[in-house]
Short mmCIF file of C-alpha atoms in Angstrom, two decimals:
data_model
loop_
_atom_site.label_atom_id
_atom_site.label_comp_id
_atom_site.label_asym_id
_atom_site.label_seq_id
_atom_site.Cartn_x
_atom_site.Cartn_y
_atom_site.Cartn_z
CA UNK A 1 -117.32 -13.09 55.88
CA UNK A 2 -117.56 -11.32 52.54
CA UNK A 3 -120.68 -8.90 52.18
CA UNK A 4 -122.94 -10.42 49.79
CA UNK A 5 -125.54 -7.51 49.57
CA UNK A 6 -124.93 -4.03 48.23
CA UNK A 7 -125.64 -1.40 50.39
CA UNK A 8 -127.29 0.96 47.84
CA UNK A 9 -129.87 0.61 45.18
CA UNK A 10 -127.96 2.75 42.50
CA UNK A 11 -124.26 3.05 41.83
CA UNK A 12 -122.30 5.37 39.27
CA UNK A 13 -120.13 2.60 38.26
CA UNK A 14 -120.57 -1.34 38.60
CA UNK A 15 -117.61 -3.26 37.84
CA UNK A 16 -118.10 -6.89 37.01
CA UNK A 17 -115.02 -8.88 37.96
CA UNK A 18 -113.03 -7.66 40.88
CA UNK A 19 -109.45 -9.19 40.11
CA UNK A 20 -106.73 -7.57 38.64
CA UNK A 21 -108.20 -5.36 36.15
CA UNK A 22 -111.40 -4.55 38.10
CA UNK A 23 -109.23 -3.81 41.21
CA UNK A 24 -107.06 -1.64 39.06
CA UNK A 25 -109.60 0.38 37.50
CA UNK A 26 -111.59 0.67 40.87
CA UNK A 27 -108.61 2.18 42.51
CA UNK A 28 -107.56 4.69 39.66
CA UNK A 29 -111.17 5.88 39.91
CA UNK A 30 -110.54 6.80 43.50
CA UNK A 31 -107.58 8.60 42.27
CA UNK A 32 -109.26 10.82 39.90
CA UNK A 33 -110.09 14.33 41.40
CA UNK A 34 -112.85 14.92 39.00
CA UNK A 35 -114.82 11.66 40.06
CA UNK A 36 -116.70 11.53 43.08
CA UNK A 37 -119.28 8.88 42.23
CA UNK A 38 -120.31 5.45 43.67
CA UNK A 39 -118.57 2.22 42.58
CA UNK A 40 -119.66 -1.19 43.41
CA UNK A 41 -117.26 -4.31 42.45
CA UNK A 42 -119.10 -7.41 41.97
CA UNK A 43 -116.98 -10.85 42.05
CA UNK A 44 -118.21 -14.28 42.42
CA UNK A 45 -115.52 -15.26 44.75
CA UNK A 46 -113.75 -12.79 46.64
CA UNK A 47 -110.84 -14.98 47.68
CA UNK A 48 -110.02 -15.06 43.73
CA UNK A 49 -108.75 -18.53 44.18
CA UNK A 50 -109.64 -19.72 40.79
CA UNK A 51 -108.87 -16.47 38.97
CA UNK A 52 -106.12 -16.04 36.36
CA UNK A 53 -104.67 -13.41 38.64
CA UNK A 54 -103.99 -15.81 41.32
CA UNK A 55 -102.36 -18.41 38.75
CA UNK A 56 -100.20 -16.16 37.24
CA UNK A 57 -96.17 -16.53 36.96
CA UNK A 58 -96.09 -12.60 38.13
CA UNK A 59 -93.36 -11.62 35.59
CA UNK A 60 -93.71 -8.62 33.24
CA UNK A 61 -91.74 -7.82 30.24
CA UNK A 62 -91.12 -5.17 27.65
CA UNK A 63 -90.32 -7.55 24.78
CA UNK A 64 -93.60 -6.96 22.66
CA UNK A 65 -93.74 -6.30 18.96
CA UNK A 66 -95.90 -3.12 19.30
CA UNK A 67 -94.96 0.25 20.48
CA UNK A 68 -98.11 0.65 22.77
CA UNK A 69 -97.57 -2.80 24.54
CA UNK A 70 -94.06 -1.83 25.14
CA UNK A 71 -94.88 1.33 26.73
CA UNK A 72 -97.91 -0.16 28.75
CA UNK A 73 -95.47 -2.31 30.31
CA UNK A 74 -93.05 0.23 31.25
CA UNK A 75 -95.72 2.05 33.17
CA UNK A 76 -96.28 -1.25 34.99
CA UNK A 77 -92.52 -0.84 35.70
CA UNK A 78 -92.80 2.63 37.18
CA UNK A 79 -95.91 1.89 38.83
CA UNK A 80 -94.57 -1.32 40.70
CA UNK A 81 -91.17 0.42 41.81
CA UNK A 82 -92.89 3.13 43.12
CA UNK A 83 -95.97 1.77 44.55
CA UNK A 84 -95.82 3.64 47.91
CA UNK A 85 -95.30 6.94 46.22
CA UNK A 86 -98.46 6.22 44.07
CA UNK A 87 -100.28 5.17 47.24
CA UNK A 88 -99.87 8.72 48.65
CA UNK A 89 -96.61 7.92 50.55
CA UNK A 90 -98.53 5.48 53.05
CA UNK A 91 -95.95 3.72 55.13
CA UNK A 92 -98.29 0.88 55.28
CA UNK A 93 -97.52 -0.04 51.48
CA UNK A 94 -94.28 -2.12 50.95
CA UNK A 95 -91.47 -0.86 48.67
CA UNK A 96 -91.22 -3.07 45.69
CA UNK A 97 -88.83 -3.98 43.05
CA UNK A 98 -88.67 -5.99 40.00
CA UNK A 99 -85.92 -9.01 39.95
CA UNK A 100 -84.68 -8.00 36.44
CA UNK A 101 -83.72 -11.63 35.26
CA UNK A 102 -85.36 -11.01 31.82
CA UNK A 103 -87.14 -13.08 29.40
CA UNK A 104 -85.06 -14.84 27.02
CA UNK A 105 -86.64 -15.61 23.73
CA UNK A 106 -85.03 -18.42 21.86
CA UNK A 107 -85.32 -18.76 18.07
CA UNK A 108 -84.47 -21.79 16.43
CA UNK A 109 -85.62 -20.81 12.84
CA UNK A 110 -84.18 -17.89 10.57
CA UNK A 111 -87.97 -16.86 10.48
CA UNK A 112 -88.16 -16.50 14.10
CA UNK A 113 -84.85 -14.96 14.53
CA UNK A 114 -85.82 -12.27 11.95
CA UNK A 115 -89.06 -11.80 14.32
CA UNK A 116 -86.90 -11.01 17.33
CA UNK A 117 -84.80 -8.44 15.10
CA UNK A 118 -87.89 -6.75 14.03
CA UNK A 119 -89.29 -6.78 17.40
CA UNK A 120 -86.18 -5.38 19.18
CA UNK A 121 -86.21 -2.30 16.98
CA UNK A 122 -89.83 -1.65 18.21
CA UNK A 123 -88.53 -2.06 21.75
CA UNK A 124 -85.47 -0.02 21.38
CA UNK A 125 -87.42 2.87 19.78
CA UNK A 126 -89.71 2.64 22.82
CA UNK A 127 -86.64 2.80 24.93
CA UNK A 128 -86.25 -0.68 26.05
CA UNK A 129 -83.08 -2.49 26.47
CA UNK A 130 -83.50 -5.51 24.66
CA UNK A 131 -80.07 -7.24 23.34
CA UNK A 132 -79.91 -9.97 20.71
CA UNK A 133 -77.57 -13.06 21.34
CA UNK A 134 -75.81 -15.26 19.04
CA UNK A 135 -75.77 -18.76 20.14
CA UNK A 136 -71.98 -18.32 21.51
CA UNK A 137 -73.00 -15.24 23.41
CA UNK A 138 -75.85 -17.16 25.23
CA UNK A 139 -73.24 -20.01 25.89
CA UNK A 140 -70.93 -17.57 27.72
CA UNK A 141 -73.70 -15.66 29.68
CA UNK A 142 -75.81 -18.85 30.57
CA UNK A 143 -73.63 -22.08 29.89
CA UNK A 144 -76.57 -24.10 31.25
CA UNK A 145 -78.62 -23.84 27.99
CA UNK A 146 -78.33 -26.54 25.13
CA UNK A 147 -77.97 -24.02 22.10
CA UNK A 148 -77.25 -26.55 19.50
CA UNK A 149 -80.27 -25.73 17.58
CA UNK A 150 -80.49 -22.16 18.50
CA UNK A 151 -80.12 -19.37 15.82
CA UNK A 152 -80.85 -16.00 18.22
CA UNK A 153 -81.72 -15.27 21.54
CA UNK A 154 -83.38 -12.03 22.61
CA UNK A 155 -83.24 -10.73 26.39
CA UNK A 156 -83.93 -7.63 28.12
CA UNK A 157 -82.24 -7.18 31.73
CA UNK A 158 -84.02 -3.82 32.60
CA UNK A 159 -87.23 -3.78 34.32
CA UNK A 160 -88.29 -7.34 32.90
CA UNK A 161 -88.69 -10.28 35.43
CA UNK A 162 -90.38 -11.34 38.63
CA UNK A 163 -92.44 -8.58 40.91
CA UNK A 164 -95.02 -8.93 43.61
CA UNK A 165 -98.17 -9.01 41.90
CA UNK A 166 -100.08 -9.99 44.82
CA UNK A 167 -98.96 -7.20 46.64
CA UNK A 168 -100.00 -4.68 44.13
CA UNK A 169 -103.47 -6.49 43.90
CA UNK A 170 -103.97 -6.57 47.68
CA UNK A 171 -103.34 -2.71 48.16
CA UNK A 172 -105.54 -1.74 45.19
CA UNK A 173 -108.36 -3.41 46.85
CA UNK A 174 -107.42 -2.13 50.43
CA UNK A 175 -106.99 1.18 49.21
CA UNK A 176 -110.03 1.47 47.16
CA UNK A 177 -112.15 0.16 49.98
CA UNK A 178 -110.68 2.82 52.38
CA UNK A 179 -111.69 5.25 50.01
CA UNK A 180 -115.33 4.09 49.71
CA UNK A 181 -115.29 1.56 46.70
CA UNK A 182 -118.02 -1.27 47.76
CA UNK A 183 -116.85 -4.86 47.01
CA UNK A 184 -119.37 -7.74 47.35
CA UNK A 185 -119.33 -11.35 46.82
CA UNK A 186 -122.00 -11.92 44.38
CA UNK A 187 -122.98 -12.49 40.79
CA UNK A 188 -124.47 -10.36 38.10
CA UNK A 189 -126.96 -12.72 36.17
CA UNK A 190 -129.01 -10.18 34.05
CA UNK A 191 -128.86 -6.85 32.70
CA UNK A 192 -131.84 -4.59 31.78
CA UNK A 193 -131.56 -2.16 28.60
CA UNK A 194 -133.54 0.90 28.20
CA UNK A 195 -136.27 0.98 25.49
CA UNK A 196 -134.23 1.67 22.36
CA UNK A 197 -131.37 -0.68 23.70
CA UNK A 198 -128.63 1.97 24.02
CA UNK A 199 -127.98 1.94 27.73
CA UNK A 200 -127.68 -0.69 30.59
CA UNK A 201 -130.40 0.62 33.06
CA UNK A 202 -129.66 -2.03 35.62
CA UNK A 203 -128.07 -5.29 36.75
CA UNK A 204 -129.48 -8.20 38.51
CA UNK A 205 -127.48 -10.06 41.29
CA UNK A 206 -127.76 -13.78 41.99
CA UNK A 207 -129.40 -12.78 45.21
CA UNK A 208 -132.13 -10.91 43.65
CA UNK A 209 -131.27 -7.30 44.04
CA UNK A 210 -131.83 -4.86 40.97
CA UNK A 211 -128.95 -2.14 40.89
CA UNK A 212 -129.37 0.96 38.96
CA UNK A 213 -126.33 1.86 37.24
CA UNK A 214 -124.75 4.81 35.30
CA UNK A 215 -121.97 2.87 33.69
CA UNK A 216 -121.08 -0.87 33.57
CA UNK A 217 -117.55 -2.49 33.32
CA UNK A 218 -116.92 -5.90 32.18
CA UNK A 219 -113.70 -7.05 33.70
CA UNK A 220 -114.94 -10.45 34.33
CA UNK A 221 -111.54 -12.44 32.59
CA UNK A 222 -112.28 -15.63 31.34
CA UNK A 223 -116.09 -15.17 31.79
CA UNK A 224 -116.27 -12.04 29.72
CA UNK A 225 -118.18 -13.70 27.03
CA UNK A 226 -121.14 -14.79 29.41
CA UNK A 227 -120.99 -11.27 31.12
CA UNK A 228 -121.29 -9.52 27.41
CA UNK A 229 -124.22 -11.87 26.63
CA UNK A 230 -126.36 -10.46 29.21
CA UNK A 231 -126.09 -7.39 27.40
CA UNK A 232 -126.61 -8.89 24.00
CA UNK A 233 -123.00 -8.37 23.05
CA UNK A 234 -120.63 -10.99 21.83
CA UNK A 235 -117.12 -10.68 22.55
CA UNK A 236 -114.45 -13.27 21.19
CA UNK A 237 -113.08 -14.16 24.61
CA UNK A 238 -112.87 -17.74 25.87
CA UNK A 239 -110.90 -19.65 28.69
CA UNK A 240 -108.10 -21.64 27.54
CA UNK A 241 -106.09 -23.80 29.99
CA UNK A 242 -102.80 -23.09 31.00
CA UNK A 243 -100.56 -25.56 33.17
CA UNK A 244 -97.93 -24.42 35.84
CA UNK A 245 -95.45 -26.52 37.89
CA UNK A 246 -93.09 -25.62 40.46
CA UNK A 247 -90.01 -27.84 40.95
CA UNK A 248 -86.84 -28.39 42.70
CA UNK A 249 -83.67 -29.15 40.75
CA UNK A 250 -81.24 -31.76 42.13
CA UNK A 251 -78.49 -29.82 40.76
CA UNK A 252 -79.61 -26.02 40.92
CA UNK A 253 -78.18 -23.61 38.48
CA UNK A 254 -75.40 -21.48 39.44
CA UNK A 255 -77.19 -18.17 38.38
CA UNK A 256 -80.66 -16.71 37.77
CA UNK A 257 -82.52 -18.28 35.10
CA UNK A 258 -84.28 -15.77 32.91
CA UNK A 259 -87.97 -16.57 32.00
CA UNK A 260 -87.00 -18.65 29.09
CA UNK A 261 -89.37 -18.86 26.28
CA UNK A 262 -88.19 -22.10 24.45
CA UNK A 263 -89.20 -22.32 20.70
CA UNK A 264 -91.85 -25.20 21.50
CA UNK A 265 -93.74 -22.55 23.71
CA UNK A 266 -92.76 -23.95 27.03
CA UNK A 267 -91.63 -21.54 29.38
CA UNK A 268 -89.41 -21.85 32.64
CA UNK A 269 -88.20 -19.16 35.24
CA UNK A 270 -86.13 -18.58 38.38
CA UNK A 271 -88.24 -19.02 41.47
CA UNK A 272 -85.42 -18.99 44.11
CA UNK A 273 -83.91 -21.29 46.35
CA UNK A 274 -83.10 -23.69 43.87
CA UNK A 275 -86.70 -23.70 42.66
CA UNK A 276 -88.20 -23.18 39.13
CA UNK A 277 -91.55 -22.58 37.82
CA UNK A 278 -92.66 -23.62 34.37
CA UNK A 279 -95.72 -23.49 32.22
CA UNK A 280 -97.17 -24.74 28.98
CA UNK A 281 -100.27 -26.06 27.40
CA UNK A 282 -101.22 -29.15 25.08
CA UNK A 283 -100.70 -28.84 21.33
CA UNK A 284 -104.71 -29.14 21.18
CA UNK A 285 -105.90 -25.80 22.84
CA UNK A 286 -109.75 -25.68 22.96
CA UNK A 287 -111.87 -23.65 24.78
CA UNK A 288 -112.81 -25.41 28.43
CA UNK A 289 -115.46 -24.86 30.80
CA UNK A 290 -115.39 -21.92 33.23
CA UNK A 291 -114.86 -24.39 36.21
CA UNK A 292 -112.56 -26.70 34.61
CA UNK A 293 -109.28 -26.59 36.66
CA UNK A 294 -108.31 -30.43 36.32
CA UNK A 295 -104.83 -31.28 35.54
CA UNK A 296 -103.37 -33.31 32.79
CA UNK A 297 -100.37 -35.12 34.08
CA UNK A 298 -99.67 -36.71 30.58
CA UNK A 299 -98.82 -32.92 29.36
CA UNK A 300 -95.91 -32.87 31.94
CA UNK A 301 -94.57 -36.57 31.35
CA UNK A 302 -94.62 -36.41 27.74
CA UNK A 303 -94.28 -32.81 26.71
CA UNK A 304 -92.75 -30.22 29.37
CA UNK A 305 -90.38 -32.22 31.18
CA UNK A 306 -88.86 -33.72 28.05
CA UNK A 307 -88.40 -30.45 26.72
CA UNK A 308 -86.87 -28.66 29.94
CA UNK A 309 -84.52 -31.57 30.00
CA UNK A 310 -83.35 -31.18 26.74
CA UNK A 311 -83.03 -27.38 26.57
CA UNK A 312 -81.39 -27.36 30.29
CA UNK A 313 -79.68 -30.77 30.87
CA UNK A 314 -79.53 -30.17 34.65
CA UNK A 315 -83.26 -30.41 34.72
CA UNK A 316 -83.23 -33.94 33.92
CA UNK A 317 -83.10 -34.53 37.71
CA UNK A 318 -86.00 -32.42 38.95
CA UNK A 319 -88.88 -33.18 41.64
CA UNK A 320 -92.26 -31.34 41.13
CA UNK A 321 -93.28 -29.54 44.38
CA UNK A 322 -96.75 -28.14 43.18
CA UNK A 323 -98.95 -28.00 40.14
CA UNK A 324 -102.00 -26.10 39.01
CA UNK A 325 -104.21 -25.24 35.97
CA UNK A 326 -105.46 -21.95 35.36
CA UNK A 327 -106.97 -19.90 32.53
CA UNK A 328 -106.08 -17.50 30.22
CA UNK A 329 -109.00 -15.09 29.03
CA UNK A 330 -108.14 -15.80 25.37
CA UNK A 331 -108.67 -13.23 22.90
CA UNK A 332 -109.39 -15.28 19.59
CA UNK A 333 -109.66 -12.31 17.54
CA UNK A 334 -106.04 -11.14 17.91
CA UNK A 335 -104.94 -12.10 21.30
CA UNK A 336 -104.84 -8.42 22.48
CA UNK A 337 -106.97 -6.19 24.91
CA UNK A 338 -110.53 -5.60 24.15
CA UNK A 339 -111.53 -2.24 26.11
CA UNK A 340 -113.39 1.08 25.86
CA UNK A 341 -117.04 1.58 25.40
CA UNK A 342 -119.20 -0.57 23.12
CA UNK A 343 -120.15 0.86 19.83
CA UNK A 344 -123.78 0.48 20.47
CA UNK A 345 -124.69 0.43 24.17
CA UNK A 346 -123.13 3.68 25.37
CA UNK A 347 -122.46 2.92 29.09
CA UNK A 348 -121.36 -0.49 28.67
CA UNK A 349 -117.45 -0.74 28.76
CA UNK A 350 -115.07 -3.46 28.43
CA UNK A 351 -111.80 -4.76 29.92
CA UNK A 352 -111.21 -8.27 28.49
CA UNK A 353 -109.11 -10.60 26.40
CA UNK A 354 -105.32 -10.18 27.85
CA UNK A 355 -104.60 -13.66 26.59
CA UNK A 356 -102.05 -13.87 29.31
CA UNK A 357 -100.23 -10.79 29.56
CA UNK A 358 -103.06 -9.25 31.63
CA UNK A 359 -101.28 -9.09 34.96
CA UNK A 360 -98.18 -6.87 33.71
CA UNK A 361 -100.90 -4.46 31.63
CA UNK A 362 -103.21 -4.05 34.75
CA UNK A 363 -101.78 -0.66 35.72
CA UNK A 364 -101.93 1.12 32.50
CA UNK A 365 -105.12 -0.57 31.55
CA UNK A 366 -106.93 0.23 34.91
CA UNK A 367 -105.57 3.87 34.63
CA UNK A 368 -106.98 4.18 31.06
CA UNK A 369 -110.07 2.51 31.84
CA UNK A 370 -110.95 4.86 34.94
CA UNK A 371 -109.95 7.81 32.57
CA UNK A 372 -112.25 7.19 29.76
CA UNK A 373 -114.95 6.33 32.40
CA UNK A 374 -114.85 9.63 33.78
CA UNK A 375 -113.65 11.87 31.17
CA UNK A 376 -114.80 10.02 27.68
CA UNK A 377 -111.17 10.34 26.60
CA UNK A 378 -107.72 9.06 27.56
CA UNK A 379 -105.46 11.41 29.47
CA UNK A 380 -102.28 9.48 29.60
CA UNK A 381 -101.49 6.56 27.16
CA UNK A 382 -104.26 6.65 24.26
CA UNK A 383 -105.48 3.27 24.32
CA UNK A 384 -108.22 3.67 21.45
CA UNK A 385 -106.48 1.17 19.24
CA UNK A 386 -107.63 -1.84 21.75
CA UNK A 387 -111.13 -0.42 21.59
CA UNK A 388 -114.20 -2.94 20.88
CA UNK A 389 -114.98 -1.19 17.48
CA UNK A 390 -112.03 -2.86 15.84
CA UNK A 391 -113.50 -6.21 16.10
CA UNK A 392 -116.50 -5.97 13.77
CA UNK A 393 -114.44 -3.81 11.50
CA UNK A 394 -112.05 -6.91 11.31
CA UNK A 395 -109.21 -4.49 12.23
CA UNK A 396 -106.64 -6.87 13.84
CA UNK A 397 -103.64 -5.64 16.05
CA UNK A 398 -100.99 -7.87 15.37
CA UNK A 399 -99.01 -8.76 18.28
CA UNK A 400 -96.18 -11.47 17.61
CA UNK A 401 -94.86 -11.80 21.23
CA UNK A 402 -97.68 -13.71 22.86
CA UNK A 403 -96.64 -16.56 24.94
#
């Protein structure tokens, strides 16, 4: 049974939200030789059953349109492939790899094709191995696609594809706990600020305990806005529903299927054993209730399956094996991370709004957040362009490659 009550009345850092971002930050804090403080991670459900982390497609890509997002994913690839080394050579830690079948972006207009060309230049400059493919080249390499309407494709077959995110998540939590990080299954329901409102002095738990805190990190995924409201802060993050299906093909493809992003927005990838995973959402994409995980079966019948069968004719004969709905922590401002210190509450930090690419960004984001919590600055990648201050300033980071 998970622990609900904290062991102490005061912590140096309280992390609200223990899924992939909170877990990454907590573990990287234990790696910092300059930090010996006490860390408390609070999450409503330590099974993480409905978390965005557990509803992911477990893939990573370097095909972004901004240099920093490319480099963030490159660190993720390095971290995953060297997990045991990062964990100090612990032989209990598995040796992981990336199943690099790549992401295949398909453009059906000259305008989108030009975006892929521009993105490739950014990616190549950062050291990625992105290739552009004509319809004939796509057809030669992947003859199962229908490319009659396609103008251009973009793919990267190096460090881009499926990885074992669950193993990384599990080991971050296990290792952090062994090093003294405390996890409790509880909920922060209120925060108390000092007299002039410049600091959070304490958080109150659903079970009644009042916990004094040196710093507070909001890493509560789709619930980011609710958490920030307790501090009197608005963050433009809301839960958006995303649907996933795993299906078996009557006639499996004869080679790995890249994670294919159809121009419609529907995406599908190799899953293994003649099975495939696909995802999509409705054309109308409103914010939903935090606890709304109901499936809309009409989306599969009327939208997703017809698109799959058109793009890959072998997928006309398929059988759904499982399905679920999860939530993106959707940043309505610019679809990129909101992180770093708040502009007015000096000990309130954010790690929110990843809009679907958080899992692959979690190693770099956790590392960077730990750095700024301990040192007040970044020691590795400079993440300051993602800071909260850009929002009141209206300074958007335009990332063109959001799925």
